[in-house]
Coordinates of C-alpha atoms in Angstrom, one line a residue:
M102 CA 89.5 95.5 101.7
K103 CA 87.5 98.3 103.8
F104 CA 88.7 101.6 102.6
K105 CA 90.8 102.6 105.9
S106 CA 91.6 104.9 103.0
V107 CA 89.0 106.2 100.6
A108 CA 89.3 103.9 97.4
A109 CA 91.3 101.4 98.6
A110 CA 89.2 98.7 97.2
T111 CA 90.2 99.7 93.8
L112 CA 94.0 99.2 94.5
A113 CA 96.1 96.6 94.1
V114 CA 99.8 95.9 93.2
A115 CA 102.4 97.4 95.5
T116 CA 105.0 99.7 94.3
L117 CA 107.6 100.5 96.6
F118 CA 110.4 102.6 96.0
G119 CA 113.7 101.8 97.5
M120 CA 113.6 102.0 101.4
S121 CA 116.7 104.0 101.4
A122 CA 114.4 106.6 100.7
C123 CA 112.9 105.9 104.1
G124 CA 114.5 107.9 106.9
T125 CA 115.7 110.6 104.6
S126 CA 112.7 112.6 104.8
N127 CA 113.7 115.3 107.5
S128 CA 117.5 114.8 107.6
A129 CA 118.0 115.9 103.8
D130 CA 117.0 119.3 103.3
D131 CA 114.0 121.8 103.4
N132 CA 113.4 121.3 99.8
T133 CA 112.4 117.8 99.8
I134 CA 109.3 116.1 100.7
V135 CA 108.6 112.3 101.2
F136 CA 105.4 111.6 100.6
W137 CA 103.6 108.4 101.6
H138 CA 100.1 107.2 100.1
N139 CA 98.5 103.7 99.5
A140 CA 97.3 104.3 95.9
T141 CA 99.5 101.7 94.1
S142 CA 97.9 101.3 90.7
G143 CA 95.5 102.9 88.3
D144 CA 94.3 106.3 88.1
G145 CA 94.7 107.0 91.7
K146 CA 98.5 106.1 91.5
Q147 CA 98.5 108.5 88.3
Y148 CA 96.8 111.1 90.3
W149 CA 99.5 111.7 92.9
E150 CA 102.1 111.7 90.5
D151 CA 100.4 114.3 88.5
F152 CA 99.7 116.1 92.1
A153 CA 103.5 116.1 92.8
K154 CA 104.5 117.2 89.5
A155 CA 102.2 120.1 89.6
F156 CA 103.2 121.1 92.8
E157 CA 106.8 120.8 91.9
E158 CA 106.2 123.4 89.2
K159 CA 104.5 125.7 91.3
N160 CA 107.3 125.6 94.0
P161 CA 110.6 125.8 91.9
G162 CA 113.2 123.8 94.0
V163 CA 111.1 121.6 95.7
T164 CA 111.2 118.0 94.9
V165 CA 108.6 115.4 96.1
H166 CA 109.6 111.9 96.5
I167 CA 106.4 109.8 96.3
E168 CA 106.4 106.1 98.1
T169 CA 103.5 104.2 97.0
I170 CA 102.5 101.5 100.1
Q171 CA 100.0 98.4 99.7
N172 CA 97.1 99.2 102.1
E173 CA 97.3 96.4 104.1
D174 CA 101.0 97.1 104.7
F175 CA 100.4 100.7 105.3
E176 CA 99.7 101.0 109.0
G177 CA 102.6 98.5 110.3
K178 CA 105.2 100.4 108.0
L179 CA 104.0 104.1 109.0
T180 CA 103.6 103.2 112.8
T181 CA 107.2 101.9 112.7
A182 CA 108.9 104.7 110.7
M183 CA 107.3 107.2 113.2
Q184 CA 108.5 105.8 116.3
D185 CA 111.1 108.5 115.5
P186 CA 109.8 111.4 113.8
S187 CA 113.2 112.0 112.0
S188 CA 113.0 108.9 110.0
G189 CA 109.1 109.1 109.0
P190 CA 107.6 110.6 106.0
D191 CA 107.2 114.4 105.9
V192 CA 103.4 113.8 104.6
Y193 CA 101.4 110.6 105.2
M194 CA 98.0 109.3 104.9
A195 CA 96.3 109.3 108.1
L196 CA 95.0 106.2 109.7
G197 CA 92.1 107.9 111.2
G198 CA 90.0 107.7 114.6
A199 CA 91.5 106.3 117.6
K200 CA 94.8 105.4 115.6
T201 CA 95.6 108.9 114.8
K202 CA 94.6 110.3 117.9
D203 CA 97.5 107.8 119.3
M204 CA 99.9 109.4 116.8
V205 CA 99.0 112.9 117.9
D206 CA 99.5 112.1 121.5
A207 CA 103.0 110.5 120.6
G208 CA 103.9 113.7 118.8
Q209 CA 103.8 112.3 115.6
A210 CA 101.4 114.6 113.8
M211 CA 101.7 118.3 113.5
D212 CA 99.3 120.8 114.7
L213 CA 97.8 122.2 111.7
T214 CA 95.4 124.6 113.2
D215 CA 96.9 127.8 112.2
K216 CA 98.6 126.5 109.3
I217 CA 95.9 125.5 107.0
S218 CA 94.6 127.7 104.1
D219 CA 91.6 129.9 104.1
T220 CA 90.3 127.6 101.3
I221 CA 90.3 124.5 103.4
K222 CA 88.9 126.3 106.3
T223 CA 85.9 127.2 104.3
Q224 CA 85.4 124.7 101.9
M225 CA 86.3 121.8 103.8
A226 CA 84.7 123.1 107.1
S227 CA 82.3 120.1 107.7
S228 CA 84.9 117.2 106.9
L229 CA 87.6 118.8 109.0
S230 CA 86.1 117.3 112.2
S231 CA 87.4 113.9 110.7
T232 CA 91.2 115.3 111.3
T233 CA 90.2 117.3 114.9
Y234 CA 91.5 116.0 118.1
D235 CA 91.0 117.9 121.2
G236 CA 90.1 121.3 119.2
K237 CA 93.3 121.1 116.9
I238 CA 93.5 120.1 113.5
Y239 CA 96.0 117.5 112.6
G240 CA 95.5 116.7 108.8
V241 CA 93.9 117.8 105.7
P242 CA 90.8 115.6 104.5
V243 CA 90.5 114.8 100.5
T244 CA 87.5 112.6 100.8
V245 CA 84.4 111.6 103.0
Q246 CA 82.9 108.2 102.2
P247 CA 79.8 107.7 103.8
G248 CA 78.5 104.0 103.7
G249 CA 74.8 102.7 102.9
I250 CA 73.1 99.7 101.2
W251 CA 73.8 99.2 97.6
Y252 CA 71.4 97.2 95.6
S253 CA 70.5 95.7 92.5
K254 CA 67.0 97.4 90.8
D255 CA 66.4 94.8 88.6
L256 CA 66.3 92.1 91.6
F257 CA 64.3 94.2 93.5
K258 CA 61.8 94.7 90.7
Q259 CA 62.0 90.8 90.3
A260 CA 60.9 90.4 94.1
G261 CA 58.2 92.9 93.4
I262 CA 59.7 95.8 95.8
G263 CA 58.7 99.0 94.8
E264 CA 60.5 101.1 97.1
V265 CA 63.7 101.0 98.9
P266 CA 63.3 100.3 102.6
T267 CA 63.5 103.2 105.0
T268 CA 62.8 101.3 108.1
F269 CA 64.2 98.1 109.7
S270 CA 60.9 96.8 109.4
E271 CA 60.4 97.2 105.6
L272 CA 64.4 96.0 105.1
K273 CA 63.0 92.8 106.7
D274 CA 59.9 92.7 104.4
A275 CA 62.3 93.1 101.3
V276 CA 64.6 90.4 102.7
K277 CA 61.3 88.0 103.1
K278 CA 60.2 88.9 99.1
L279 CA 63.7 88.4 97.9
R280 CA 63.9 85.2 99.4
S281 CA 60.3 84.1 98.3
A282 CA 61.7 84.9 95.1
G283 CA 64.8 82.7 95.2
I284 CA 67.3 85.6 95.6
D285 CA 69.8 85.6 98.3
P286 CA 68.9 89.2 100.0
I287 CA 72.1 90.4 101.4
A288 CA 75.7 89.4 100.5
L289 CA 77.9 89.4 103.4
G290 CA 81.5 88.6 103.4
G291 CA 82.0 87.3 106.7
K292 CA 85.2 85.8 106.5
D293 CA 87.3 89.3 106.6
A294 CA 85.0 90.3 109.8
W295 CA 84.7 94.0 108.9
P296 CA 81.7 93.5 106.5
A297 CA 79.7 91.4 109.4
G298 CA 80.8 94.1 111.7
H299 CA 79.2 97.2 109.5
W300 CA 75.9 95.8 110.2
Y301 CA 76.3 96.4 113.7
Y302 CA 77.9 99.6 113.6
W303 CA 74.9 100.9 111.9
L304 CA 72.2 99.3 113.9
S305 CA 74.2 100.8 116.9
L306 CA 74.1 104.1 115.4
R307 CA 70.2 103.8 114.8
E308 CA 69.2 102.1 118.1
C309 CA 71.5 104.5 120.4
S310 CA 70.8 107.7 121.2
T311 CA 73.3 110.3 120.5
D312 CA 74.6 110.5 123.9
A313 CA 74.7 107.0 124.3
Y314 CA 76.8 106.2 121.3
N315 CA 79.3 109.0 121.8
K316 CA 79.8 107.8 125.4
G317 CA 80.5 104.1 124.0
V318 CA 83.0 105.5 121.2
N319 CA 84.5 108.3 123.3
E320 CA 84.4 107.0 126.7
K321 CA 84.2 103.3 126.1
D322 CA 81.0 103.1 128.1
F323 CA 78.7 100.4 126.7
S324 CA 76.4 100.1 129.7
D325 CA 73.2 101.3 127.7
E326 CA 71.0 98.7 126.5
C327 CA 71.0 100.0 122.8
W328 CA 74.4 98.0 122.5
T329 CA 72.8 94.7 123.1
K330 CA 69.8 95.6 121.2
A331 CA 71.7 96.2 118.2
G332 CA 73.1 93.0 118.3
E333 CA 69.6 91.3 118.6
D334 CA 68.7 93.3 115.5
L335 CA 71.6 91.6 113.6
Q336 CA 70.6 88.3 115.0
E337 CA 67.1 88.6 113.9
L338 CA 68.2 89.1 110.3
A339 CA 70.8 86.1 110.4
D340 CA 67.5 83.8 112.2
M341 CA 65.4 85.0 108.9
D342 CA 68.2 83.9 106.3
A343 CA 68.6 87.6 105.1
F344 CA 72.7 86.6 104.2
N345 CA 74.1 84.4 101.4
E346 CA 74.6 81.0 101.7
G347 CA 78.1 80.6 103.5
Y348 CA 78.5 84.1 104.1
L349 CA 80.8 83.2 107.1
T350 CA 83.2 81.9 104.7
T351 CA 82.8 84.4 102.1
T352 CA 85.2 87.2 101.5
A353 CA 84.0 90.7 100.8
Q354 CA 85.6 92.4 97.8
Q355 CA 88.1 89.8 96.1
G356 CA 86.6 87.8 93.1
A357 CA 83.1 86.5 91.8
S358 CA 82.7 84.6 94.4
S359 CA 83.0 87.3 97.0
S360 CA 80.6 89.5 98.5
A361 CA 80.9 92.1 96.2
G362 CA 80.9 89.6 93.3
L363 CA 77.4 88.0 94.3
L364 CA 76.2 91.6 94.0
A365 CA 77.8 92.4 90.5
N366 CA 76.7 89.4 89.4
H367 CA 73.1 89.3 90.3
K368 CA 73.7 86.6 93.0
A369 CA 72.4 88.6 95.7
A370 CA 70.5 91.7 95.8
M371 CA 72.1 93.9 98.6
E372 CA 75.4 94.8 100.1
L373 CA 76.2 97.4 103.0
M374 CA 79.7 99.2 101.9
G375 CA 80.9 102.6 101.7
T376 CA 81.0 104.7 98.5
W377 CA 84.3 102.9 97.4
E378 CA 81.6 100.1 96.1
P379 CA 80.8 101.0 92.6
G380 CA 84.2 101.2 91.4
V381 CA 85.2 97.2 93.2
L382 CA 81.5 96.3 91.7
K383 CA 82.9 97.3 88.1
D384 CA 86.0 95.1 88.3
L385 CA 83.7 92.1 89.2
T386 CA 81.0 92.6 86.4
P387 CA 81.3 89.9 83.3
D388 CA 81.9 92.9 81.1
K389 CA 84.1 94.8 83.5
Q390 CA 81.8 97.8 82.9
P391 CA 79.8 99.5 85.8
M392 CA 76.9 97.5 87.1
A393 CA 74.2 99.2 85.0
D394 CA 71.1 98.5 87.5
L395 CA 72.9 99.6 90.7
G396 CA 71.2 101.8 93.3
F397 CA 71.8 103.2 96.7
F398 CA 69.7 103.8 99.6
A399 CA 70.5 105.1 102.9
F400 CA 70.8 102.9 106.2
P401 CA 67.1 102.2 107.2
S402 CA 65.8 103.9 110.5
V403 CA 65.0 101.1 113.3
D404 CA 61.6 101.2 114.7
G405 CA 62.0 102.4 118.3
G406 CA 65.5 103.6 118.0
K407 CA 66.9 106.5 119.6
G408 CA 69.4 107.1 117.1
E409 CA 69.8 110.7 115.3
A410 CA 67.6 110.6 112.1
G411 CA 69.6 110.3 109.0
A412 CA 73.0 110.3 111.1
L413 CA 75.9 109.0 108.7
M414 CA 79.1 106.7 109.3
G415 CA 81.7 106.2 106.9
A416 CA 85.4 106.9 106.3
A417 CA 87.5 110.1 105.9
T418 CA 90.8 109.8 104.3
G419 CA 93.0 112.9 105.2
F420 CA 97.0 113.5 105.2
S421 CA 99.0 114.4 108.1
V422 CA 102.3 116.3 108.5
N423 CA 105.2 115.4 110.2
P424 CA 106.2 117.3 113.2
E425 CA 109.8 117.7 111.8
A426 CA 108.5 118.6 108.2
P427 CA 109.7 121.3 106.4
Q428 CA 107.4 124.4 105.2
A429 CA 107.4 122.8 102.0
A430 CA 105.2 119.9 103.2
I431 CA 102.6 122.2 105.0
D432 CA 102.3 124.0 101.5
F433 CA 102.1 120.6 99.9
V434 CA 98.8 119.4 102.2
N435 CA 97.3 123.1 101.6
F436 CA 97.5 122.3 97.6
M437 CA 95.6 119.2 98.3
G438 CA 92.5 121.4 99.1
E439 CA 93.0 123.6 96.1
K440 CA 89.6 123.1 93.8
E441 CA 91.4 122.1 90.7
W442 CA 92.8 119.1 92.7
Q443 CA 89.8 118.1 94.7
E444 CA 87.9 117.6 91.9
K445 CA 90.6 115.8 90.0
Y446 CA 90.7 113.5 93.1
A447 CA 87.0 112.9 92.7
T448 CA 87.4 112.0 89.2
A449 CA 90.4 109.9 89.8
F450 CA 89.2 107.8 92.7
S451 CA 85.4 108.0 91.6
T452 CA 84.2 109.4 94.8
I453 CA 83.1 112.3 96.9
P454 CA 85.7 115.2 97.6
A455 CA 85.9 116.6 101.0
S456 CA 85.6 120.2 99.3
V457 CA 81.9 121.2 98.9
E458 CA 82.9 123.5 96.0
A459 CA 84.2 120.2 94.1
Y460 CA 80.6 118.6 94.5
D461 CA 79.4 119.5 90.9
V462 CA 82.3 117.3 89.3
V463 CA 80.4 114.1 90.7
A464 CA 78.3 112.6 87.9
D465 CA 77.5 109.4 89.6
E466 CA 73.6 109.2 90.5
N467 CA 74.4 107.3 93.5
L468 CA 77.1 109.1 94.9
Q469 CA 75.1 112.3 94.3
Q470 CA 72.2 110.8 96.5
I471 CA 75.2 110.5 99.2
I472 CA 76.1 114.0 98.5
E473 CA 72.6 115.0 99.3
A474 CA 72.6 112.8 102.5
L475 CA 75.6 114.7 103.6
N476 CA 74.1 118.0 102.9
N477 CA 71.1 117.1 105.0
S478 CA 73.4 115.6 108.0
D479 CA 75.0 117.6 111.1
D480 CA 77.9 114.9 111.1
M481 CA 79.3 111.8 109.9
K482 CA 80.8 109.4 112.5
L483 CA 83.9 107.2 111.4
W484 CA 83.4 103.5 111.1
M485 CA 83.1 102.0 114.5
D486 CA 86.0 99.8 114.7
T487 CA 88.1 102.9 113.7
A488 CA 86.9 105.1 116.2
L489 CA 87.2 102.9 118.8
G490 CA 91.1 101.7 118.0
G491 CA 92.4 98.6 117.1
N492 CA 92.3 96.6 120.4
I493 CA 88.4 97.1 120.7
G494 CA 87.6 97.3 117.3
N495 CA 89.1 93.7 116.7
A496 CA 87.3 92.4 119.8
L497 CA 84.1 93.9 118.7
N498 CA 84.3 92.4 114.9
A499 CA 85.4 89.3 116.3
G500 CA 82.2 89.1 119.0
I501 CA 79.9 90.0 116.0
V502 CA 81.3 86.9 114.0
N503 CA 81.3 84.9 116.9
M504 CA 77.6 85.4 117.5
L505 CA 76.9 85.0 113.8
S506 CA 78.4 81.6 113.7
G507 CA 76.5 80.2 117.0
Q508 CA 79.4 80.9 119.3
G509 CA 78.1 83.9 121.3
T510 CA 75.6 86.2 122.0
P511 CA 74.5 89.9 121.6
A512 CA 75.3 90.5 125.2
D513 CA 78.7 88.8 124.4
I514 CA 79.5 91.2 122.0
V515 CA 78.9 94.1 124.4
T516 CA 81.3 92.3 127.2
A517 CA 83.8 91.7 124.5
M518 CA 84.2 95.3 123.8
K519 CA 84.2 96.2 127.8
D520 CA 87.0 93.5 128.2
A521 CA 89.1 95.0 125.8
A522 CA 88.3 98.4 127.0
A523 CA 89.5 97.1 130.6
K524 CA 92.6 96.2 129.1
G525 CA 93.7 99.6 127.8

C-alpha cells in the first residue's frame, strides 16, 4: 500500500471507535478535539496515543478523541464526513496534492498561514510547500518521504556490480549483469498499478524540463514530447526483461511473494519505493529483522533528459484543521511541530521528520542518505498521481499497466492523461 500517508505500509488492522463520535466534533464544545489518523497498529498507533495524552496534560480541560481508520478506508470516510464540516473531525490527516486542493476549494480546510507557530515556520520551512496552496498554508507536515531505489548489496556483489547506477544507461547495464547472473533485476508489483506508475513518474521527472513537468502537473498540459519519451524509457526496461517473472500479477507489499517480499528474500535485486520500504521489508524477511544488506540510491539521471539534476519525488504527510474547529485544534497541530514530538514521530514510524531540527534522531544509514539528498535539492514533488488528482492519476496508472501488458503504447499513456483532464 503506497503511503498516501508516510508509514502506511507498516499499518494493518483497523481500530474504529463507535461512529457516534463522528459528527460530534464541532458541535460538542471548544475543549474537545476529534482527531482522525490512519496508524491503526503498532508503534505508530501508540505514538498518537502518547501524543494526545501529552497534549491533554499540557492543556488541562482539553480532551482529544482519537479515531484510527484503515488507510484504504480513510479517504472515503473523510470526504464523506467533511461534506458538512460541522460533522467532520477537527484535525485530520490531509490527503495531499489535488485532493487536498479540492477540500480547500470546498471550504473544508482552515487557512493556517497566520496561525502556525514560529517553530513550524522556521524548522519546517522546506516541507511547508507540501501543504501550501495558492500561497496559503493548510496543514502542518509531520514527515517527508522521497522515493528512490532500494537494493540488495549482496546480489549486486554477486552480479559483479561495484557501484550503484547514477545514470539510466548504468541502470540498464546493471539489469543486464543481474539477469546474466540468474537474478531478477527489479521487483515490481504491477498488480497494484501504482508501483508500475512510479517508474513512469520518475522517468518523466528526469526527461521533462522543470517547466514542462510543472505544466503537465499544474496545468494538465502534456504536449511536450518528454511525456511520451518517459513511456518509451519504461518500455525499454520491460523489453529487456528487467522485472520479475509475472510482475503484472504480483502485489506490492503483502507477503513473501509480493515485490517487497522478493527483495526481502533476495529473489530480486531492486525495488523502486518510498522511505517506508525498510519497515515493510523488515516484516517480510525470514527472521522478521531488518534486511541486513539493504542499500539505497537515488533515481538515476536520464541521458539527454532535461529534468533538474537531483530533483526528488515522494510523499509528504500533513494534518489539516476543520474550518469550524476550536482554537484547541490549532494548538494541537502546532504541538506536532515541536522538536520532541518530531523526533518521537521519526522513531515510531522509522521515517524522516519534517523538522530539520529533528534530523539527528534518524540513525538508519539509508534514511541518512535520503536526508542528504533532501538537503541538496531545492524542492520535492508529490507523487505524480497524487499531484494530478484521482481521475487523471488513475487514468495514468491504468495507461502504464496497459502498455506493459502489451495493450497500449507510450503515446497512449499521454492520451489517457489528456482524455481524463478533458473530462475534468
